Amino acid sequence: MITSIFKKSTILNYSFVVFLLVTFFFIYQFSQSDTAFVTNDFFKKGLLLVLLITSFFLVNFIVKKNGITKNSSYAIFLFLLLLILFPSVFNNSNLLVANFFLLLAIRRMISLQTLKAPKEKIFDASIWIFIASLFHFWSILFIILVYISIIFHASRDYRNWLLPFVAFFATAVIFLLSAFIIDKTWISHLLNQTQTNFQLDYFTNNYQNIALSLYAMIAVYFVFSMIFTFTNRPLILQASYKKMIFGFLIGLLVFLISPQKDNTILLFTLFPLAVMGTNNIEQSPSKMYQEIVLLLLIVGSCLCFFTQL
């Protein structure tokens, strides 16, 4: 029954996922607010919601445009289920903005496989990553994924290896000029984010620990499923799937070293994990298996969401 809903890619499916996203978003917002929203606060929440919805459509565009999943709605649905494991992300504007720019970067890196305008795509991806790092500094590590993409598709031209440096200096100059003109505290705020912290002692309640444990089980299962069935994937898409695996590992590294640690930083791993989960479900010939996996994810994610309100 569940698979019959999401195995297709229609306006109705997208509308249903957006409806669920909006519902979870407002449930969380009202659970965290003791008073009615003021106009300014409501406007900020509205912008966050628009950013989230745009990110969902960007996720769908990436997987459809590059053919890394079949013609289904599993990717955006799994992205939603993984997102509500950590509901406090709905209030973290910096992470949501950083993740949006990283999705733009990943879109360019995956499309690099067509070998059309590789320099523009490498430069664009680098720019988006450096912009994302202004909102969460350690997301700058995704520049590693740019070089991995260069190795896969465009390593022979030495100029491609220099383009990320050009993008870095361009972003740095614009940021510094803006900071000196508008607010110099932007610089100190960014420098404060450059610290590291490897300790996992930030939990304020057991429900956050449970959510992280469930996430870890889901991640291990989907990642190893992708690795062990990798040779069965179409040869033309194997580079894209490798990028998903590396993207997940880099996102995990960002989580591990970020100074102000929180479950929400795992947001950077959710898109690659949603893609790997979608492939796991789509590649299975057993409808019963697909139903069980989706049902377990729905139940687990919803329980984690409501227990953390």
mmCIF file of C-alpha atoms in Angstrom:
data_model
loop_
_atom_site.group_PDB
_atom_site.id
_atom_site.type_symbol
_atom_site.label_atom_id
_atom_site.label_comp_id
_atom_site.label_asym_id
_atom_site.label_seq_id
_atom_site.Cartn_x
_atom_site.Cartn_y
_atom_site.Cartn_z
ATOM 1 C CA MET A 1 0.000 0.000 0.000
ATOM 2 C CA ILE A 2 2.760 2.464 0.942
ATOM 3 C CA THR A 3 4.826 1.577 -2.120
ATOM 4 C CA SER A 4 1.822 2.102 -4.388
ATOM 5 C CA ILE A 5 1.741 5.740 -3.264
ATOM 6 C CA PHE A 6 5.407 6.628 -3.667
ATOM 7 C CA LYS A 7 6.526 4.368 -6.513
ATOM 8 C CA LYS A 8 5.168 6.963 -8.923
ATOM 9 C CA SER A 9 6.302 10.516 -9.555
ATOM 10 C CA THR A 10 3.262 12.765 -9.888
ATOM 11 C CA ILE A 11 2.050 16.171 -8.738
ATOM 12 C CA LEU A 12 -0.148 14.372 -6.204
ATOM 13 C CA ASN A 13 2.881 12.641 -4.662
ATOM 14 C CA TYR A 14 4.839 15.884 -4.428
ATOM 15 C CA SER A 15 1.857 17.698 -2.936
ATOM 16 C CA PHE A 16 1.455 14.977 -0.317
ATOM 17 C CA VAL A 17 5.115 15.151 0.725
ATOM 18 C CA VAL A 18 4.980 18.964 0.885
ATOM 19 C CA PHE A 19 1.800 18.722 2.972
ATOM 20 C CA LEU A 20 3.568 16.371 5.395
ATOM 21 C CA LEU A 21 6.579 18.692 5.557
ATOM 22 C CA VAL A 22 4.418 21.724 6.326
ATOM 23 C CA THR A 23 2.486 19.737 8.939
ATOM 24 C CA PHE A 24 5.596 18.541 10.766
ATOM 25 C CA PHE A 25 7.125 22.010 10.519
ATOM 26 C CA PHE A 26 4.195 23.759 12.179
ATOM 27 C CA ILE A 27 3.699 21.020 14.772
ATOM 28 C CA TYR A 28 7.278 21.581 15.872
ATOM 29 C CA GLN A 29 7.024 25.374 15.783
ATOM 30 C CA PHE A 30 3.880 25.490 17.902
ATOM 31 C CA SER A 31 5.276 22.929 20.346
ATOM 32 C CA GLN A 32 8.284 25.188 20.937
ATOM 33 C CA SER A 33 6.353 28.445 21.276
ATOM 34 C CA ASP A 34 4.685 29.502 24.536
ATOM 35 C CA THR A 35 3.128 32.558 22.925
ATOM 36 C CA ALA A 36 1.553 33.424 19.624
ATOM 37 C CA PHE A 37 3.911 34.292 16.800
ATOM 38 C CA VAL A 38 4.612 37.979 16.313
ATOM 39 C CA THR A 39 4.642 39.278 12.751
ATOM 40 C CA ASN A 40 8.445 39.340 12.467
ATOM 41 C CA ASP A 41 8.805 35.842 13.902
ATOM 42 C CA PHE A 42 6.090 34.505 11.628
ATOM 43 C CA PHE A 43 7.871 36.037 8.630
ATOM 44 C CA LYS A 44 11.161 34.329 9.577
ATOM 45 C CA LYS A 45 9.445 30.962 10.033
ATOM 46 C CA GLY A 46 7.769 31.429 6.675
ATOM 47 C CA LEU A 47 11.121 32.017 4.994
ATOM 48 C CA LEU A 48 12.531 28.861 6.604
ATOM 49 C CA LEU A 49 9.557 26.872 5.366
ATOM 50 C CA VAL A 50 9.974 28.219 1.827
ATOM 51 C CA LEU A 51 13.669 27.303 1.978
ATOM 52 C CA LEU A 52 12.792 23.780 3.110
ATOM 53 C CA ILE A 53 10.218 23.282 0.373
ATOM 54 C CA THR A 54 12.676 24.607 -2.218
ATOM 55 C CA SER A 55 15.305 22.165 -0.919
ATOM 56 C CA PHE A 56 12.857 19.286 -1.357
ATOM 57 C CA PHE A 57 12.163 20.213 -4.956
ATOM 58 C CA LEU A 58 15.905 20.582 -5.515
ATOM 59 C CA VAL A 59 16.440 17.061 -4.152
ATOM 60 C CA ASN A 60 13.783 15.777 -6.531
ATOM 61 C CA PHE A 61 15.316 17.683 -9.465
ATOM 62 C CA ILE A 62 18.791 16.276 -8.804
ATOM 63 C CA VAL A 63 17.714 12.635 -8.692
ATOM 64 C CA LYS A 64 15.378 12.920 -11.684
ATOM 65 C CA LYS A 65 17.613 15.033 -13.910
ATOM 66 C CA ASN A 66 20.607 12.724 -13.459
ATOM 67 C CA GLY A 67 18.704 9.430 -13.367
ATOM 68 C CA ILE A 68 20.222 8.268 -10.061
ATOM 69 C CA THR A 69 16.836 6.925 -8.954
ATOM 70 C CA LYS A 70 13.895 5.549 -10.874
ATOM 71 C CA ASN A 71 10.786 7.570 -11.618
ATOM 72 C CA SER A 72 9.447 7.485 -8.058
ATOM 73 C CA SER A 73 8.909 9.806 -5.090
ATOM 74 C CA TYR A 74 10.935 7.705 -2.650
ATOM 75 C CA ALA A 75 13.893 10.127 -2.531
ATOM 76 C CA ILE A 76 11.981 13.155 -1.245
ATOM 77 C CA PHE A 77 9.871 10.980 1.056
ATOM 78 C CA LEU A 78 12.938 9.375 2.625
ATOM 79 C CA PHE A 79 14.545 12.806 2.877
ATOM 80 C CA LEU A 80 11.509 13.922 4.888
ATOM 81 C CA LEU A 81 11.575 10.854 7.156
ATOM 82 C CA LEU A 82 15.274 11.345 7.873
ATOM 83 C CA LEU A 83 14.743 15.066 8.446
ATOM 84 C CA ILE A 84 12.119 14.607 11.168
ATOM 85 C CA LEU A 85 14.488 12.375 13.124
ATOM 86 C CA PHE A 86 16.049 15.674 14.221
ATOM 87 C CA PRO A 87 13.119 18.148 14.423
ATOM 88 C CA SER A 88 15.195 20.953 15.957
ATOM 89 C CA VAL A 89 16.665 21.469 12.473
ATOM 90 C CA PHE A 90 13.427 23.309 11.674
ATOM 91 C CA ASN A 91 14.718 26.207 13.771
ATOM 92 C CA ASN A 92 18.338 26.172 12.615
ATOM 93 C CA SER A 93 18.389 28.698 9.798
ATOM 94 C CA ASN A 94 22.167 28.577 9.292
ATOM 95 C CA LEU A 95 22.181 24.827 8.729
ATOM 96 C CA LEU A 96 19.189 24.956 6.400
ATOM 97 C CA VAL A 97 20.802 27.682 4.296
ATOM 98 C CA ALA A 98 24.166 25.870 4.238
ATOM 99 C CA ASN A 99 22.480 22.614 3.223
ATOM 100 C CA PHE A 100 20.600 24.372 0.435
ATOM 101 C CA PHE A 101 23.849 25.694 -1.058
ATOM 102 C CA LEU A 102 25.453 22.254 -0.686
ATOM 103 C CA LEU A 103 22.561 20.740 -2.642
ATOM 104 C CA LEU A 104 23.241 23.274 -5.397
ATOM 105 C CA ALA A 105 26.896 22.218 -5.354
ATOM 106 C CA ILE A 106 26.049 18.516 -5.467
ATOM 107 C CA ARG A 107 23.736 19.151 -8.410
ATOM 108 C CA ARG A 108 26.647 20.585 -10.386
ATOM 109 C CA MET A 109 29.037 17.831 -9.332
ATOM 110 C CA ILE A 110 26.700 15.025 -10.371
ATOM 111 C CA SER A 111 25.957 16.670 -13.714
ATOM 112 C CA LEU A 112 29.714 16.752 -14.355
ATOM 113 C CA GLN A 113 29.390 13.198 -15.677
ATOM 114 C CA THR A 114 27.989 14.592 -18.949
ATOM 115 C CA LEU A 115 31.364 16.338 -19.557
ATOM 116 C CA LYS A 116 29.527 19.412 -20.841
ATOM 117 C CA ALA A 117 31.043 22.693 -19.612
ATOM 118 C CA PRO A 118 33.119 20.976 -16.872
ATOM 119 C CA LYS A 119 34.984 24.142 -15.871
ATOM 120 C CA GLU A 120 31.765 26.062 -15.242
ATOM 121 C CA LYS A 121 30.368 23.203 -13.182
ATOM 122 C CA ILE A 122 33.520 22.830 -11.085
ATOM 123 C CA PHE A 123 33.660 26.573 -10.454
ATOM 124 C CA ASP A 124 29.945 26.781 -9.611
ATOM 125 C CA ALA A 125 30.104 23.816 -7.235
ATOM 126 C CA SER A 126 33.120 25.322 -5.469
ATOM 127 C CA ILE A 127 31.420 28.711 -5.123
ATOM 128 C CA TRP A 128 28.287 27.143 -3.609
ATOM 129 C CA ILE A 129 30.385 25.181 -1.110
ATOM 130 C CA PHE A 130 32.341 28.236 -0.003
ATOM 131 C CA ILE A 131 29.102 30.197 0.381
ATOM 132 C CA ALA A 132 27.691 27.330 2.469
ATOM 133 C CA SER A 133 30.778 27.502 4.687
ATOM 134 C CA LEU A 134 29.879 31.088 5.602
ATOM 135 C CA PHE A 135 26.803 29.694 7.354
ATOM 136 C CA HIS A 136 28.428 26.546 8.769
ATOM 137 C CA PHE A 137 32.191 26.706 8.400
ATOM 138 C CA TRP A 138 33.051 23.004 8.343
ATOM 139 C CA SER A 139 30.776 22.378 5.388
ATOM 140 C CA ILE A 140 33.849 23.645 3.531
ATOM 141 C CA LEU A 141 35.061 20.032 3.686
ATOM 142 C CA PHE A 142 32.689 19.253 0.824
ATOM 143 C CA ILE A 143 35.329 20.805 -1.417
ATOM 144 C CA ILE A 144 36.898 17.343 -1.159
ATOM 145 C CA LEU A 145 33.914 16.068 -3.141
ATOM 146 C CA VAL A 146 34.714 18.576 -5.888
ATOM 147 C CA TYR A 147 38.207 17.112 -6.240
ATOM 148 C CA ILE A 148 36.795 13.588 -6.171
ATOM 149 C CA SER A 149 34.491 14.608 -9.033
ATOM 150 C CA ILE A 150 37.472 16.055 -10.916
ATOM 151 C CA ILE A 151 39.302 12.746 -10.512
ATOM 152 C CA PHE A 152 36.300 10.860 -11.889
ATOM 153 C CA HIS A 153 35.585 13.092 -14.881
ATOM 154 C CA ALA A 154 38.039 15.896 -15.633
ATOM 155 C CA SER A 155 41.473 15.170 -14.184
ATOM 156 C CA ARG A 156 43.486 15.578 -17.384
ATOM 157 C CA ASP A 157 43.105 19.353 -17.607
ATOM 158 C CA TYR A 158 45.298 20.895 -14.893
ATOM 159 C CA ARG A 159 43.182 24.075 -14.932
ATOM 160 C CA ASN A 160 40.283 22.153 -13.415
ATOM 161 C CA TRP A 161 42.373 21.522 -10.296
ATOM 162 C CA LEU A 162 42.952 25.268 -9.860
ATOM 163 C CA LEU A 163 39.340 26.395 -10.255
ATOM 164 C CA PRO A 164 38.345 25.718 -6.605
ATOM 165 C CA PHE A 165 41.169 28.035 -5.494
ATOM 166 C CA VAL A 166 39.852 30.755 -7.813
ATOM 167 C CA ALA A 167 36.369 30.241 -6.364
ATOM 168 C CA PHE A 168 37.784 30.429 -2.840
ATOM 169 C CA PHE A 169 39.523 33.755 -3.410
ATOM 170 C CA ALA A 170 36.483 35.203 -5.166
ATOM 171 C CA THR A 171 34.205 34.213 -2.265
ATOM 172 C CA ALA A 172 36.702 35.400 0.350
ATOM 173 C CA VAL A 173 37.152 38.811 -1.262
ATOM 174 C CA ILE A 174 33.415 39.409 -1.597
ATOM 175 C CA PHE A 175 32.784 38.237 1.979
ATOM 176 C CA LEU A 176 35.523 40.419 3.475
ATOM 177 C CA LEU A 177 34.426 43.494 1.546
ATOM 178 C CA SER A 178 30.824 42.941 2.642
ATOM 179 C CA ALA A 179 31.896 42.435 6.253
ATOM 180 C CA PHE A 180 33.950 45.635 6.343
ATOM 181 C CA ILE A 181 31.114 47.620 4.803
ATOM 182 C CA ILE A 182 28.141 46.115 6.678
ATOM 183 C CA ASP A 183 29.239 44.371 9.886
ATOM 184 C CA LYS A 184 32.795 43.411 10.904
ATOM 185 C CA THR A 185 31.478 40.940 13.496
ATOM 186 C CA TRP A 186 30.752 38.552 10.606
ATOM 187 C CA ILE A 187 34.492 37.827 10.470
ATOM 188 C CA SER A 188 34.822 36.998 14.165
ATOM 189 C CA HIS A 189 31.675 34.873 14.007
ATOM 190 C CA LEU A 190 33.130 32.864 11.119
ATOM 191 C CA LEU A 191 36.498 32.461 12.871
ATOM 192 C CA ASN A 192 34.752 31.137 15.982
ATOM 193 C CA GLN A 193 33.301 28.340 13.871
ATOM 194 C CA THR A 194 36.749 27.149 12.808
ATOM 195 C CA GLN A 195 37.270 25.380 16.136
ATOM 196 C CA THR A 196 36.812 21.628 16.428
ATOM 197 C CA ASN A 197 35.129 19.350 18.954
ATOM 198 C CA PHE A 198 35.166 15.558 18.765
ATOM 199 C CA GLN A 199 33.166 14.906 21.936
ATOM 200 C CA LEU A 200 29.671 13.396 21.738
ATOM 201 C CA ASP A 201 28.337 14.608 25.065
ATOM 202 C CA TYR A 202 25.776 17.146 23.929
ATOM 203 C CA PHE A 203 22.580 15.175 24.586
ATOM 204 C CA THR A 204 19.981 16.987 26.699
ATOM 205 C CA ASN A 205 17.615 13.996 26.884
ATOM 206 C CA ASN A 206 17.483 10.297 26.069
ATOM 207 C CA TYR A 207 15.196 10.871 23.082
ATOM 208 C CA GLN A 208 18.000 12.632 21.194
ATOM 209 C CA ASN A 209 20.210 9.623 21.891
ATOM 210 C CA ILE A 210 17.516 7.271 20.590
ATOM 211 C CA ALA A 211 17.115 9.356 17.420
ATOM 212 C CA LEU A 212 20.869 9.272 16.812
ATOM 213 C CA SER A 213 20.961 5.511 17.403
ATOM 214 C CA LEU A 214 18.115 4.948 14.928
ATOM 215 C CA TYR A 215 19.839 7.201 12.403
ATOM 216 C CA ALA A 216 23.081 5.226 12.838
ATOM 217 C CA MET A 217 21.302 1.908 12.155
ATOM 218 C CA ILE A 218 19.578 3.317 9.067
ATOM 219 C CA ALA A 219 22.836 4.807 7.779
ATOM 220 C CA VAL A 220 24.878 1.640 8.274
ATOM 221 C CA TYR A 221 22.215 -0.475 6.562
ATOM 222 C CA PHE A 222 21.750 1.770 3.512
ATOM 223 C CA VAL A 223 25.447 2.562 3.034
ATOM 224 C CA PHE A 224 26.570 -1.065 3.187
ATOM 225 C CA SER A 225 23.650 -2.067 0.986
ATOM 226 C CA MET A 226 24.901 0.372 -1.635
ATOM 227 C CA ILE A 227 28.514 -0.795 -1.297
ATOM 228 C CA PHE A 228 27.723 -4.528 -1.536
ATOM 229 C CA THR A 229 25.425 -4.125 -4.556
ATOM 230 C CA PHE A 230 27.573 -1.525 -6.276
ATOM 231 C CA THR A 231 28.667 -3.789 -9.133
ATOM 232 C CA ASN A 232 25.016 -4.399 -10.048
ATOM 233 C CA ARG A 233 24.470 -0.698 -10.747
ATOM 234 C CA PRO A 234 24.548 0.701 -14.308
ATOM 235 C CA LEU A 235 28.136 1.567 -15.231
ATOM 236 C CA ILE A 236 27.202 5.086 -16.338
ATOM 237 C CA LEU A 237 25.794 5.861 -12.861
ATOM 238 C CA GLN A 238 28.500 4.288 -10.720
ATOM 239 C CA ALA A 239 30.470 7.540 -10.432
ATOM 240 C CA SER A 240 27.326 9.291 -9.144
ATOM 241 C CA TYR A 241 26.752 6.592 -6.536
ATOM 242 C CA LYS A 242 30.371 6.854 -5.440
ATOM 243 C CA LYS A 243 29.835 10.586 -4.962
ATOM 244 C CA MET A 244 26.822 9.784 -2.774
ATOM 245 C CA ILE A 245 28.945 7.527 -0.579
ATOM 246 C CA PHE A 246 31.759 10.069 -0.333
ATOM 247 C CA GLY A 247 29.244 12.856 0.238
ATOM 248 C CA PHE A 248 27.746 10.928 3.138
ATOM 249 C CA LEU A 249 31.181 10.292 4.677
ATOM 250 C CA ILE A 250 32.174 13.956 4.325
ATOM 251 C CA GLY A 251 28.883 15.012 5.934
ATOM 252 C CA LEU A 252 29.606 12.615 8.783
ATOM 253 C CA LEU A 253 33.075 14.149 9.174
ATOM 254 C CA VAL A 254 31.525 17.631 9.340
ATOM 255 C CA PHE A 255 29.297 16.383 12.163
ATOM 256 C CA LEU A 256 32.189 14.820 14.058
ATOM 257 C CA ILE A 257 34.450 17.880 14.071
ATOM 258 C CA SER A 258 31.935 20.751 14.328
ATOM 259 C CA PRO A 259 32.488 22.723 17.552
ATOM 260 C CA GLN A 260 28.847 23.313 18.528
ATOM 261 C CA LYS A 261 27.773 19.721 18.101
ATOM 262 C CA ASP A 262 24.143 18.803 17.620
ATOM 263 C CA ASN A 263 22.182 16.052 15.880
ATOM 264 C CA THR A 264 20.958 18.611 13.380
ATOM 265 C CA ILE A 265 24.419 18.838 11.783
ATOM 266 C CA LEU A 266 23.688 15.396 10.333
ATOM 267 C CA LEU A 267 21.427 17.299 7.932
ATOM 268 C CA PHE A 268 24.390 17.353 5.532
ATOM 269 C CA THR A 269 24.268 13.554 5.245
ATOM 270 C CA LEU A 270 20.534 13.213 4.600
ATOM 271 C CA PHE A 271 20.477 13.714 0.828
ATOM 272 C CA PRO A 272 23.114 11.045 0.065
ATOM 273 C CA LEU A 273 21.444 8.727 2.550
ATOM 274 C CA ALA A 274 18.012 9.311 0.985
ATOM 275 C CA VAL A 275 19.445 8.453 -2.445
ATOM 276 C CA MET A 276 21.058 5.252 -1.129
ATOM 277 C CA GLY A 277 17.852 4.315 0.697
ATOM 278 C CA THR A 278 15.807 4.915 -2.444
ATOM 279 C CA ASN A 279 18.096 2.655 -4.459
ATOM 280 C CA ASN A 280 17.867 -0.017 -1.774
ATOM 281 C CA ILE A 281 14.077 0.006 -2.003
ATOM 282 C CA GLU A 282 13.864 0.285 -5.792
ATOM 283 C CA GLN A 283 16.369 -2.513 -6.447
ATOM 284 C CA SER A 284 14.466 -5.038 -4.336
ATOM 285 C CA PRO A 285 12.134 -7.284 -6.340
ATOM 286 C CA SER A 286 10.105 -8.027 -3.201
ATOM 287 C CA LYS A 287 7.169 -5.704 -2.617
ATOM 288 C CA MET A 288 6.861 -7.084 0.908
ATOM 289 C CA TYR A 289 10.430 -6.019 1.660
ATOM 290 C CA GLN A 290 9.764 -2.532 0.303
ATOM 291 C CA GLU A 291 6.629 -2.202 2.448
ATOM 292 C CA ILE A 292 8.435 -3.363 5.601
ATOM 293 C CA VAL A 293 11.382 -0.987 5.109
ATOM 294 C CA LEU A 294 9.116 1.997 4.507
ATOM 295 C CA LEU A 295 6.818 1.092 7.408
ATOM 296 C CA LEU A 296 9.744 0.767 9.829
ATOM 297 C CA LEU A 297 11.157 4.104 8.679
ATOM 298 C CA ILE A 298 7.794 5.839 9.037
ATOM 299 C CA VAL A 299 7.132 4.458 12.511
ATOM 300 C CA GLY A 300 10.684 5.091 13.764
ATOM 301 C CA SER A 301 10.896 8.621 12.374
ATOM 302 C CA CYS A 302 7.471 9.663 13.660
ATOM 303 C CA LEU A 303 8.178 8.270 17.125
ATOM 304 C CA CYS A 304 11.499 10.132 17.279
ATOM 305 C CA PHE A 305 9.837 13.320 16.067
ATOM 306 C CA PHE A 306 6.996 13.364 18.605
ATOM 307 C CA THR A 307 9.121 12.279 21.557
ATOM 308 C CA GLN A 308 11.486 15.232 20.990
ATOM 309 C CA LEU A 309 8.760 17.892 20.955
#
